[in-house]
Coordinates of C-alpha atoms and ligand atoms in Angstrom, one line a residue:
X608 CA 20.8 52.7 149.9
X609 CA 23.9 50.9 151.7
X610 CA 24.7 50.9 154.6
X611 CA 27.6 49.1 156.3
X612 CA 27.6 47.2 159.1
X613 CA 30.3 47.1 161.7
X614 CA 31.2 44.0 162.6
X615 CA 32.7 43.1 166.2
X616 CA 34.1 40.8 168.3
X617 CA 32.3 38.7 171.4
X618 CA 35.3 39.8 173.8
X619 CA 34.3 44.0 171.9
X620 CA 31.0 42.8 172.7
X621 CA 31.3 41.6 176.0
X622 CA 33.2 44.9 177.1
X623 CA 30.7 46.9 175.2
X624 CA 27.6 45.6 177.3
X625 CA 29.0 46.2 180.6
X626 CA 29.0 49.7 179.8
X627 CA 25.6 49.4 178.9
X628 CA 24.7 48.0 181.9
X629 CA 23.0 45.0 180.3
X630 CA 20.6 47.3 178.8
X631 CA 20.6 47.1 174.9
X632 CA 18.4 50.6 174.6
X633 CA 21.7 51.7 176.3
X634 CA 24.3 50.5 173.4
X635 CA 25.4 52.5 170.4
X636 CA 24.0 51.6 167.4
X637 CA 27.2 51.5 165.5
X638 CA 28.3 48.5 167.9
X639 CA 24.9 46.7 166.9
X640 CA 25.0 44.0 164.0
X641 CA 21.7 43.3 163.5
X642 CA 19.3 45.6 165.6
X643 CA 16.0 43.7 166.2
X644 CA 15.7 46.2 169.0
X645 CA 12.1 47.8 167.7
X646 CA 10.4 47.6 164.0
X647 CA 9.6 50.8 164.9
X648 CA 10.9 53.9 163.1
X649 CA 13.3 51.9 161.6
X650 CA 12.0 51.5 157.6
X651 CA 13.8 52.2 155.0
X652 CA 11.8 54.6 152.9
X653 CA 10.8 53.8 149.2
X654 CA 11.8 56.2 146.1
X655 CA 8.4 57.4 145.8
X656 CA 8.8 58.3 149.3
X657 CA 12.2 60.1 148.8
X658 CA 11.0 61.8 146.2
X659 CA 8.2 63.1 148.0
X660 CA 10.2 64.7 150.8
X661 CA 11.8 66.7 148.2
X662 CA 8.4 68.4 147.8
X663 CA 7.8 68.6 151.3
X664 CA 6.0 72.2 151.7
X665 CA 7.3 73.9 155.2
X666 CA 4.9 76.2 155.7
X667 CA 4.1 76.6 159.2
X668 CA 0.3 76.5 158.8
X669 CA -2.2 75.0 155.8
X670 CA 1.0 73.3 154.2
X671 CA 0.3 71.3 151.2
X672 CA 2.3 68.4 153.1
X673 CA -0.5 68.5 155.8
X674 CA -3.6 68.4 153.2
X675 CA -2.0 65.0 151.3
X676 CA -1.5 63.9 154.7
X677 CA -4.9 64.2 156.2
X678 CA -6.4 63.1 152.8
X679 CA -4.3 59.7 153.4
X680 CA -5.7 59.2 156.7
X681 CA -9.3 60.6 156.1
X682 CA -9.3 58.3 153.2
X683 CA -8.0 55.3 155.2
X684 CA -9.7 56.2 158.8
X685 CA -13.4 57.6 157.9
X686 CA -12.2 60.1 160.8
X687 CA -12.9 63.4 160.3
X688 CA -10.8 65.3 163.1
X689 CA -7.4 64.4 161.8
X690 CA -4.5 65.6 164.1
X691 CA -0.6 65.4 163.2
X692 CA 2.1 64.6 165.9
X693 CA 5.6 63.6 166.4
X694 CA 4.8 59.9 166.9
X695 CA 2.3 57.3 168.8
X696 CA 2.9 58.4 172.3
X697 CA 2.2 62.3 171.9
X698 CA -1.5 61.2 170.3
X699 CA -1.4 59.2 173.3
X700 CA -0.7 61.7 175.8
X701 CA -2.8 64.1 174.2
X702 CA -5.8 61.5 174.0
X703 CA -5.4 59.7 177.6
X704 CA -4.9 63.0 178.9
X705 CA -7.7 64.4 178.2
X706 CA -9.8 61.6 178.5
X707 CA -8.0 60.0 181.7
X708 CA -7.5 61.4 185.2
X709 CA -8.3 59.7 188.8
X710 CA -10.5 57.4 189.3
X711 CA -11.0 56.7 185.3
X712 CA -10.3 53.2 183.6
X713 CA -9.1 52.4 180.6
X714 CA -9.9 48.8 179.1
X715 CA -7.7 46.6 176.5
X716 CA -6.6 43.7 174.6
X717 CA -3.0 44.6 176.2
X718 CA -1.9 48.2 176.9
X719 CA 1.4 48.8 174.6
X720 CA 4.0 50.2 177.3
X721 CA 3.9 53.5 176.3
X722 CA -0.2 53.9 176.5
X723 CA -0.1 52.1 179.9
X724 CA 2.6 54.9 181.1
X725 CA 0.7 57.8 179.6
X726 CA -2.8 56.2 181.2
X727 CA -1.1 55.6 184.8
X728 CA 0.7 59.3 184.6
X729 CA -2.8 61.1 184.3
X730 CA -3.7 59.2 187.2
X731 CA -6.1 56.4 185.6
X732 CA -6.3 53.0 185.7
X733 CA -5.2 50.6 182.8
X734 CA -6.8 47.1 182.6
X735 CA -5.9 44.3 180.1
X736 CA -8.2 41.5 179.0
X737 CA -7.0 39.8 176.0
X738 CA -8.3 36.5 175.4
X739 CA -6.7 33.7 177.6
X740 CA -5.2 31.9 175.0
X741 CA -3.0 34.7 174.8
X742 CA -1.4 33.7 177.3
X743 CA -1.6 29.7 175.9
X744 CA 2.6 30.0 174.0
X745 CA 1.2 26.8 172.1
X746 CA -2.2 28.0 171.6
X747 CA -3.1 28.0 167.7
X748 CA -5.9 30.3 167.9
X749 CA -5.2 32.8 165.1
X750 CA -6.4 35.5 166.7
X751 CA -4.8 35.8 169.7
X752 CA -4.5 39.3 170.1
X753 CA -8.6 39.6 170.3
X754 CA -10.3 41.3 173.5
X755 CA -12.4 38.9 175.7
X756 CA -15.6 40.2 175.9
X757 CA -16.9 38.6 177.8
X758 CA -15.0 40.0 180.6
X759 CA -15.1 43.2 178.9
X760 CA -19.2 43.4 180.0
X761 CA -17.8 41.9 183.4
X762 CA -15.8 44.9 184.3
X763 CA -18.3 47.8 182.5
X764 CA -20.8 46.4 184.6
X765 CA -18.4 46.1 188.2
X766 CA -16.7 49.5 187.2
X767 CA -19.9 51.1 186.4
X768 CA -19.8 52.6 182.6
X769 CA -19.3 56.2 183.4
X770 CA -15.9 55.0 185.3
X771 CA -14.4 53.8 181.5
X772 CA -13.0 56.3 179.6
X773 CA -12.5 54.6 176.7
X774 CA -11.6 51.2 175.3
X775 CA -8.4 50.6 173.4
X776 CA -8.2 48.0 170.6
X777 CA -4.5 47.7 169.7
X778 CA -4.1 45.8 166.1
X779 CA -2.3 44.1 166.1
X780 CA -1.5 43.6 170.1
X781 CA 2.0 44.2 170.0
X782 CA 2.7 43.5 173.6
X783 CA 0.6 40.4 173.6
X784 CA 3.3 38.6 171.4
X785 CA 2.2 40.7 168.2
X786 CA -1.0 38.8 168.0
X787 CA -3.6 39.7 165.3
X788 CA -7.0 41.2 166.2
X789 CA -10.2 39.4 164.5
X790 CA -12.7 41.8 162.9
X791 CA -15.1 39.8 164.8
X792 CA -13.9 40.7 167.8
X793 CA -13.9 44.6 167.0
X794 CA -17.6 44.2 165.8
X795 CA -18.3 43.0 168.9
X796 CA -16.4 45.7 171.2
X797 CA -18.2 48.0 169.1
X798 CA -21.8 46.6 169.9
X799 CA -20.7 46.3 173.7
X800 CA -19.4 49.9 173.5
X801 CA -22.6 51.3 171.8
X802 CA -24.4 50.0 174.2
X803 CA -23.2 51.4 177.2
X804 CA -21.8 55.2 175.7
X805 CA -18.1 54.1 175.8
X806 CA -15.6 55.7 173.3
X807 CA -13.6 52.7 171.7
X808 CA -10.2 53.4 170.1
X809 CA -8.0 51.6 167.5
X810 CA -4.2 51.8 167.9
X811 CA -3.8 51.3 164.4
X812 CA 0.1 51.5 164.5
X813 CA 0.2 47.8 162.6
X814 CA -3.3 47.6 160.6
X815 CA -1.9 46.9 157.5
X816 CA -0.3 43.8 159.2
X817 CA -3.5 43.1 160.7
X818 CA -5.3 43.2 157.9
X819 CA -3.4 40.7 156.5
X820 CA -4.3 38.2 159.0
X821 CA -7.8 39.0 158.7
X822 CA -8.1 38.4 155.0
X823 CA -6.3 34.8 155.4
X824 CA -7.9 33.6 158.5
X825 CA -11.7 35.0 158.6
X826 CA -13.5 33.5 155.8
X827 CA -15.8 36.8 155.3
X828 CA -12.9 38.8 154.2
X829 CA -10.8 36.4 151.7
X830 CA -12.0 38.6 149.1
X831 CA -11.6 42.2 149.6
X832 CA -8.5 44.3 150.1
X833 CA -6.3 44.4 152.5
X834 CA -7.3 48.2 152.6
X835 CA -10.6 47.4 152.4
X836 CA -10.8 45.5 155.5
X837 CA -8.7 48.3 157.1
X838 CA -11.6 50.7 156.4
X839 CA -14.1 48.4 157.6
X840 CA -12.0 48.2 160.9
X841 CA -11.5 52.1 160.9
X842 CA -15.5 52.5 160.8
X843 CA -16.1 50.4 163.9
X844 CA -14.3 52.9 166.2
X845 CA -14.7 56.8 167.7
X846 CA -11.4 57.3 167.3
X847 CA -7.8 56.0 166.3
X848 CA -4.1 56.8 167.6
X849 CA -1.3 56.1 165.5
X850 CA 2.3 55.4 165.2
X851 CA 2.9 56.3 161.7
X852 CA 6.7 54.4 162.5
X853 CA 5.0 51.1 162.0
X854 CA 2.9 51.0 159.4
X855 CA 3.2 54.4 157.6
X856 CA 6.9 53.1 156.9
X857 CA 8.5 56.4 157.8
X858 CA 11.5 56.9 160.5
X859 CA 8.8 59.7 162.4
X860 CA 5.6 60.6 162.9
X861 CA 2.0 59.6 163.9
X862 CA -1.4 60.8 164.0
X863 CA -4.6 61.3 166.4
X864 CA -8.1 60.9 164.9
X865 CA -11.4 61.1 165.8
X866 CA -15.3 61.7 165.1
X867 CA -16.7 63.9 168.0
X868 CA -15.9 67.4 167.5
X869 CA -16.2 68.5 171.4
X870 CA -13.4 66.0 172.5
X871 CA -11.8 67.2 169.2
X872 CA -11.8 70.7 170.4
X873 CA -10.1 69.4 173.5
X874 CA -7.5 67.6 171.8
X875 CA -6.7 70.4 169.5
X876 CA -6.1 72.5 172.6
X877 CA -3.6 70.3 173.9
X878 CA -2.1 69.5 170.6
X879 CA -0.8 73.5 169.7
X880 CA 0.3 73.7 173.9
X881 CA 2.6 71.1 173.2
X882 CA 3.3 69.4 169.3
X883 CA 2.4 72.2 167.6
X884 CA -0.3 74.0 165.0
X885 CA -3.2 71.6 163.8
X886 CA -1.4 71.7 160.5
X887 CA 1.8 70.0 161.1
X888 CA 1.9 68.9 165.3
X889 CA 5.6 68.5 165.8
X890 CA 6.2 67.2 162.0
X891 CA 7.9 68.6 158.9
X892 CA 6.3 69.3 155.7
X893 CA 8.7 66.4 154.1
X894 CA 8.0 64.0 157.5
X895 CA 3.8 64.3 156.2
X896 CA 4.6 63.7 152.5
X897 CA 6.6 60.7 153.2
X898 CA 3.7 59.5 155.7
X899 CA 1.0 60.0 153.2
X900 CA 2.8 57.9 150.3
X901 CA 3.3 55.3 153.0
X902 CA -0.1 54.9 153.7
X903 CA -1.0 54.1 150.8
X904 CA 2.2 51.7 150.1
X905 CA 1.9 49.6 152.8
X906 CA -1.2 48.2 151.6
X907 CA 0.5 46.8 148.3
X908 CA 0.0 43.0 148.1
X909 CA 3.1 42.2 147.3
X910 CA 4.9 43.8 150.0
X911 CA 2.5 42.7 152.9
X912 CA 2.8 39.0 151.6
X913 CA 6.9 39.0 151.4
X914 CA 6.2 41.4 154.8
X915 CA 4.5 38.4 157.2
X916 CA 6.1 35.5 155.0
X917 CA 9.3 36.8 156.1
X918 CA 9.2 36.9 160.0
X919 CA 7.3 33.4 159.7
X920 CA 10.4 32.6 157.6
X921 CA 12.9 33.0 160.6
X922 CA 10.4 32.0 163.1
X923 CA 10.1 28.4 161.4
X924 CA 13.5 28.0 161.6
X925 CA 14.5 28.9 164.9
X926 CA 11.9 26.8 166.0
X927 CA 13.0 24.1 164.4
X928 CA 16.2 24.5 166.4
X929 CA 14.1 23.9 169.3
X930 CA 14.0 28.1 170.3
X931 CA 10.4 28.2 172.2
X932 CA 8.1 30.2 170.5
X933 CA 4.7 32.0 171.1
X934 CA 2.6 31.1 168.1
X935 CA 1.8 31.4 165.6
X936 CA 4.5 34.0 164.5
X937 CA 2.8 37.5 164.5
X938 CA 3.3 40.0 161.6
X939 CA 6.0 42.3 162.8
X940 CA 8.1 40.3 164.9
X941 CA 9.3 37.0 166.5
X942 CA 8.8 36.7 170.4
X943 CA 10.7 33.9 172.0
X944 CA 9.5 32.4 175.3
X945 CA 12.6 33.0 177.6
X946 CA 10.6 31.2 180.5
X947 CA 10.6 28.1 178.5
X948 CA 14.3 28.5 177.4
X949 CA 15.6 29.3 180.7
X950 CA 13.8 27.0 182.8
X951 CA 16.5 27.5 185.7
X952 CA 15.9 31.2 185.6
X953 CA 13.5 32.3 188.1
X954 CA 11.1 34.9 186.8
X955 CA 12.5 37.4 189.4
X956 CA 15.9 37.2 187.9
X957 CA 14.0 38.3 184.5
X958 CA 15.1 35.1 182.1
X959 CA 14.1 37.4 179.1
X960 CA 17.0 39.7 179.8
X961 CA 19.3 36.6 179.9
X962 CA 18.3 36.2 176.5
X963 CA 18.8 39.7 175.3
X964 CA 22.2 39.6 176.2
X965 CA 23.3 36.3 175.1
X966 CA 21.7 37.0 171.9
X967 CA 23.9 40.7 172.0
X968 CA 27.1 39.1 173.6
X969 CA 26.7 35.9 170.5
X970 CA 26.3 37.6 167.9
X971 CA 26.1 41.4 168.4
X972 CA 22.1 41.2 167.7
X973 CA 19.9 43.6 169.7
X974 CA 16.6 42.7 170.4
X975 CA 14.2 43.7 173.8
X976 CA 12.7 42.1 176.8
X977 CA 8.7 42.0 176.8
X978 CA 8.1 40.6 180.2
X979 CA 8.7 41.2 183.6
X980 CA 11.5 44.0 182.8
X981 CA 9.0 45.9 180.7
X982 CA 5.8 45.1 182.9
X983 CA 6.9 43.6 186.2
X984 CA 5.7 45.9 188.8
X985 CA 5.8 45.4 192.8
X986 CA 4.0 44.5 195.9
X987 CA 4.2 46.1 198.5
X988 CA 7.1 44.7 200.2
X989 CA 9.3 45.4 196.9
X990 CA 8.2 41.4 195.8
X991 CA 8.3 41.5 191.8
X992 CA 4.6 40.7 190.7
X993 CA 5.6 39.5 187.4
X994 CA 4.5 40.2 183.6
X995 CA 1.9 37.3 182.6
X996 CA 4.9 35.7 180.0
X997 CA 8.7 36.4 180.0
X998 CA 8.8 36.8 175.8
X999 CA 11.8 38.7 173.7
X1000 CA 10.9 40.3 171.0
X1001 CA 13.0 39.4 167.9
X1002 CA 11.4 42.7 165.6
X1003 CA 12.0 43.0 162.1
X1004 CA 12.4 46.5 160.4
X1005 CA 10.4 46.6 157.4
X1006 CA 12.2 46.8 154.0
X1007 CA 15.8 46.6 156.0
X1008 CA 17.6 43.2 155.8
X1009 CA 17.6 40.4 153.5
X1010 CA 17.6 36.7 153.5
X1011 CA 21.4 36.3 154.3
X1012 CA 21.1 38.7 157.5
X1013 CA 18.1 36.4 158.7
X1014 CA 19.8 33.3 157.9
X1015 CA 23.1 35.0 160.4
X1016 CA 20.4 35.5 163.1
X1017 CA 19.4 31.7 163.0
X1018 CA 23.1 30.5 162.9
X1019 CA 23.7 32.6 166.3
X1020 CA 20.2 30.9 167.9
X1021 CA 22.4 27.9 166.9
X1022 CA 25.0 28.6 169.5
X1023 CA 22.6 30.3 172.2
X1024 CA 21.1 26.7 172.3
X1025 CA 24.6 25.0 173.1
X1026 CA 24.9 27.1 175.9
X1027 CA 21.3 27.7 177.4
X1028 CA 22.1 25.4 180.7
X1029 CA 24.6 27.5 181.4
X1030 CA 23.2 30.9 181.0
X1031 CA 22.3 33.3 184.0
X1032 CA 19.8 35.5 185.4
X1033 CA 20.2 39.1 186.1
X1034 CA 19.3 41.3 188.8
X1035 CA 18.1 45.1 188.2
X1036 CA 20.4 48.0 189.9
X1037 CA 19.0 51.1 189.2
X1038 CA 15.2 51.6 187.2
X1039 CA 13.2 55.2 186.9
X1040 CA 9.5 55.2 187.9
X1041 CA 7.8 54.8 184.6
X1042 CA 9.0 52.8 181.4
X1043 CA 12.0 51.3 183.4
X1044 CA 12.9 49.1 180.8
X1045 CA 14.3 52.0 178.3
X1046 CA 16.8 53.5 180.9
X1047 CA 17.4 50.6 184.1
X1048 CA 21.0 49.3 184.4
X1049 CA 21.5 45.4 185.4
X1050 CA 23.9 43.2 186.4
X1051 CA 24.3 39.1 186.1
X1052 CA 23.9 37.2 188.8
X1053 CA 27.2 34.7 189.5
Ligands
PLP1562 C1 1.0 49.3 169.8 C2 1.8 50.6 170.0 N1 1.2 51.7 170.4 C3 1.9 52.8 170.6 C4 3.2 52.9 170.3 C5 4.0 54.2 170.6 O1 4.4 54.8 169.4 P1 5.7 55.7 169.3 O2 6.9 54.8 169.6 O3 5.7 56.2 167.9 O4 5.5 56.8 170.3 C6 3.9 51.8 169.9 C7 5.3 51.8 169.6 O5 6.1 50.9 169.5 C8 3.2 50.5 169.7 O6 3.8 49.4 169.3

């Protein structure tokens, strides 16, 4: 497929972000040039897939959609309880909610915005714990998106172990700079979770990615599959929540698994109150073919290596230009350090939002904040307690652009560079309780 892109000018551009108070989620996609806004949703489907939804069976319950679907995850999860839904967050509501409430604590590498929301709305707590070199930009520990477990057993132990609801492994940690997860790491959440009764989770929204990392960097794995270590992964956990808009490489969709059949019965309850029946959970027949071919298809060799190869590929380079980086370069995405950038720009005046726009207002590239926009929360006299890093997330759809749109991106890092000293902070003018980031209007600071 071809699609055109629009092409505008900065003084367009400059015009076209005002109105969007500063806040690329608020822009019109038409007036984007390159959207690195999210890798999520945004895949461009293969033929196999296409083809697919043309068999896509409607029916409203027992579709044949639903059984290749839950066949795909069965097969790739070990999970018995399969459950469709609309995306990552409504297996996330429907799991957190059941399982969350006051006075409950949920444990992770790093909550992903949208868990943290759906953990704090039920009423519980939401810790993160990854491993301090997470928070190291120049660290080169390769798996940076690990769990410390050490604190892990610190917190079990001061919370008490009926207090945890669960612990959440996200692979790889998408808000901790897209970090992969060591399969070392999960045995060992497993064996701390055995031991004291605690359900562990996967959010398995990028384990084809992860794997990837797993098979080059831990010497155990180098020779299975990249599907294989998936399912050795998958077995370690009670239960998994997906965003099939990563690495199912469809535009909707996602999944909730599990192995105990009461909290299964709980689920299900919630699931036909608000997605739908059991059999299709707020998807089409077409939306579960496509995610059951992609399943399987994003663990093809080929594509995984051209996959990570890729975003390393414009990483490299606009390092090389002197762009701060957290490293190494994750699978999904590039996250610049905006702190280190914009030195002058206090954390307060959110240096990561600086960068979205410049990059927008450059070159008409979208891309997000993942710092103290997306996480900053306050004290209680209205003092910003900021996000541990100020990173932007430079996210690459998967099967979308090709070298030449990459190489665009690292000619307009060229000219963000000449004017860095200059660049501004921003100040926020209007933000919603939860998830501010998607809908809070800014404006620069003189
Ligand atoms: C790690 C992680 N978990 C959960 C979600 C939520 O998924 P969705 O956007 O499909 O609701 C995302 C989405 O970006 C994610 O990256």
């Amino acid at each position: 497929m071809v699609e055109p892109i629009e092409m505008t000018t900065e003084q367009q551009r400059v015009a076209l972000l005002k109105k969007a108070h500063y806040n690329p989620f608020l822009l019109e996609a038409k007036d984007v040039i390159i959207d690195l806004l999210t890798d999520s949703g945004t895949s461009a489907m293969s033929t196999k897939q296409w083809s697919g939804i043309m068999e896509g069976d409607e029916s409203y319950a027992g579709a044949k959609s639903w059984h290749k679907m839950r066949i795909a995850v069965e097969d790739l999860t070990g999970l018995t309880h399969v459950f469709p839904t609309h995306q990552g967050r409504a297996a996330e509501r429907i799991l957190y909610g059941v399982l969350g409430g006051k006075n409950k604590v949920f444990i992770s590498n790093t909550h992903f915005d949208t868990t943290r929301a759906n953990i704090e709305f039920s009423g519980a707590e939401a810790i993160d714990i990854p491993v301090k070199e997470a928070y190291q930009p120049n660290s080169k520990n390769l798996f940076k998106g690990d769990m410390d477990t050490k604190n892990l057993e610190k917190i079990i132990a001061e919370k008490g172990r009926d207090t945890i609801a669960a612990v959440i492994l996200t692979v790889t940690n998408n808000s901790g700079g897209g970090q992969p997860v060591s399969m070392q790491n999960a045995l060992a959440i497993k064996k701390i979770c055995n031991k004291n009764g605690i359900l562990f989770v996967l959010d398995c929204c990028r384990i084809a990615e992860n794997s990837y990392f797993i098979k080059k960097n831990e010497k155990k794995y180098h020779h299975i599959s990249y599907k294989e270590i998936a399912q050795k992964m998958f077995s370690l956990c009670d239960a998994a929540v997906m965003s099939a808009k990563k690495d199912a490489l469809v535009n909707m969709g996602g999944f909730l698994a599990m192995k105990n059949s009461r909290l299964a019965e709980q689920c299900k309850n919630l699931l036909i109150i608000s997605e739908g029946f059991t059999t299709y959970g707020g998807l089409s027949g077409r939306d579960m073919e496509a995610i059951a071919i992609g399943l399987q298809e994003v663990f093809d060799e080929q594509y995984l290596e051209y996959r990570i190869k890729s975003t390393e590929y414009l990483g490299k380079k606009i390092n090389n230009l002197g762009v701060p980086l957290l490293l190494p370069i994750g699978g999904h995405a590039v996250y610049v350090d905006a702190k280190r950038l914009y030195p002058h720009i206090r954390t307060d005046q959110y240096p990561g939002q600086s960068l979205v726009c410049e990059l927008y207002r450059t070159g008409g590239i979208r891309s997000v904040e993942i710092g103290s926009v997306m996480f900053g929360k306050y004290d209680k006299n209205k003092k910003l307690i900021a996000a541990p890093m100020e990173l932007v997330r430079l996210a690459i759809p998967r099967r979308v652009y090709t070298q030449s749109h990459i190489e665009y991106v690292i000619e307009v890092f060229k000219e963000i560079m000449k004017k860095k000293k200059q660049t501004k902070g921003y100040k926020i003018t209007k933000e919603p309780h939860f998830l501010r980031h998607f809908t809070a209007h800014f404006e620069p600071l003189k």
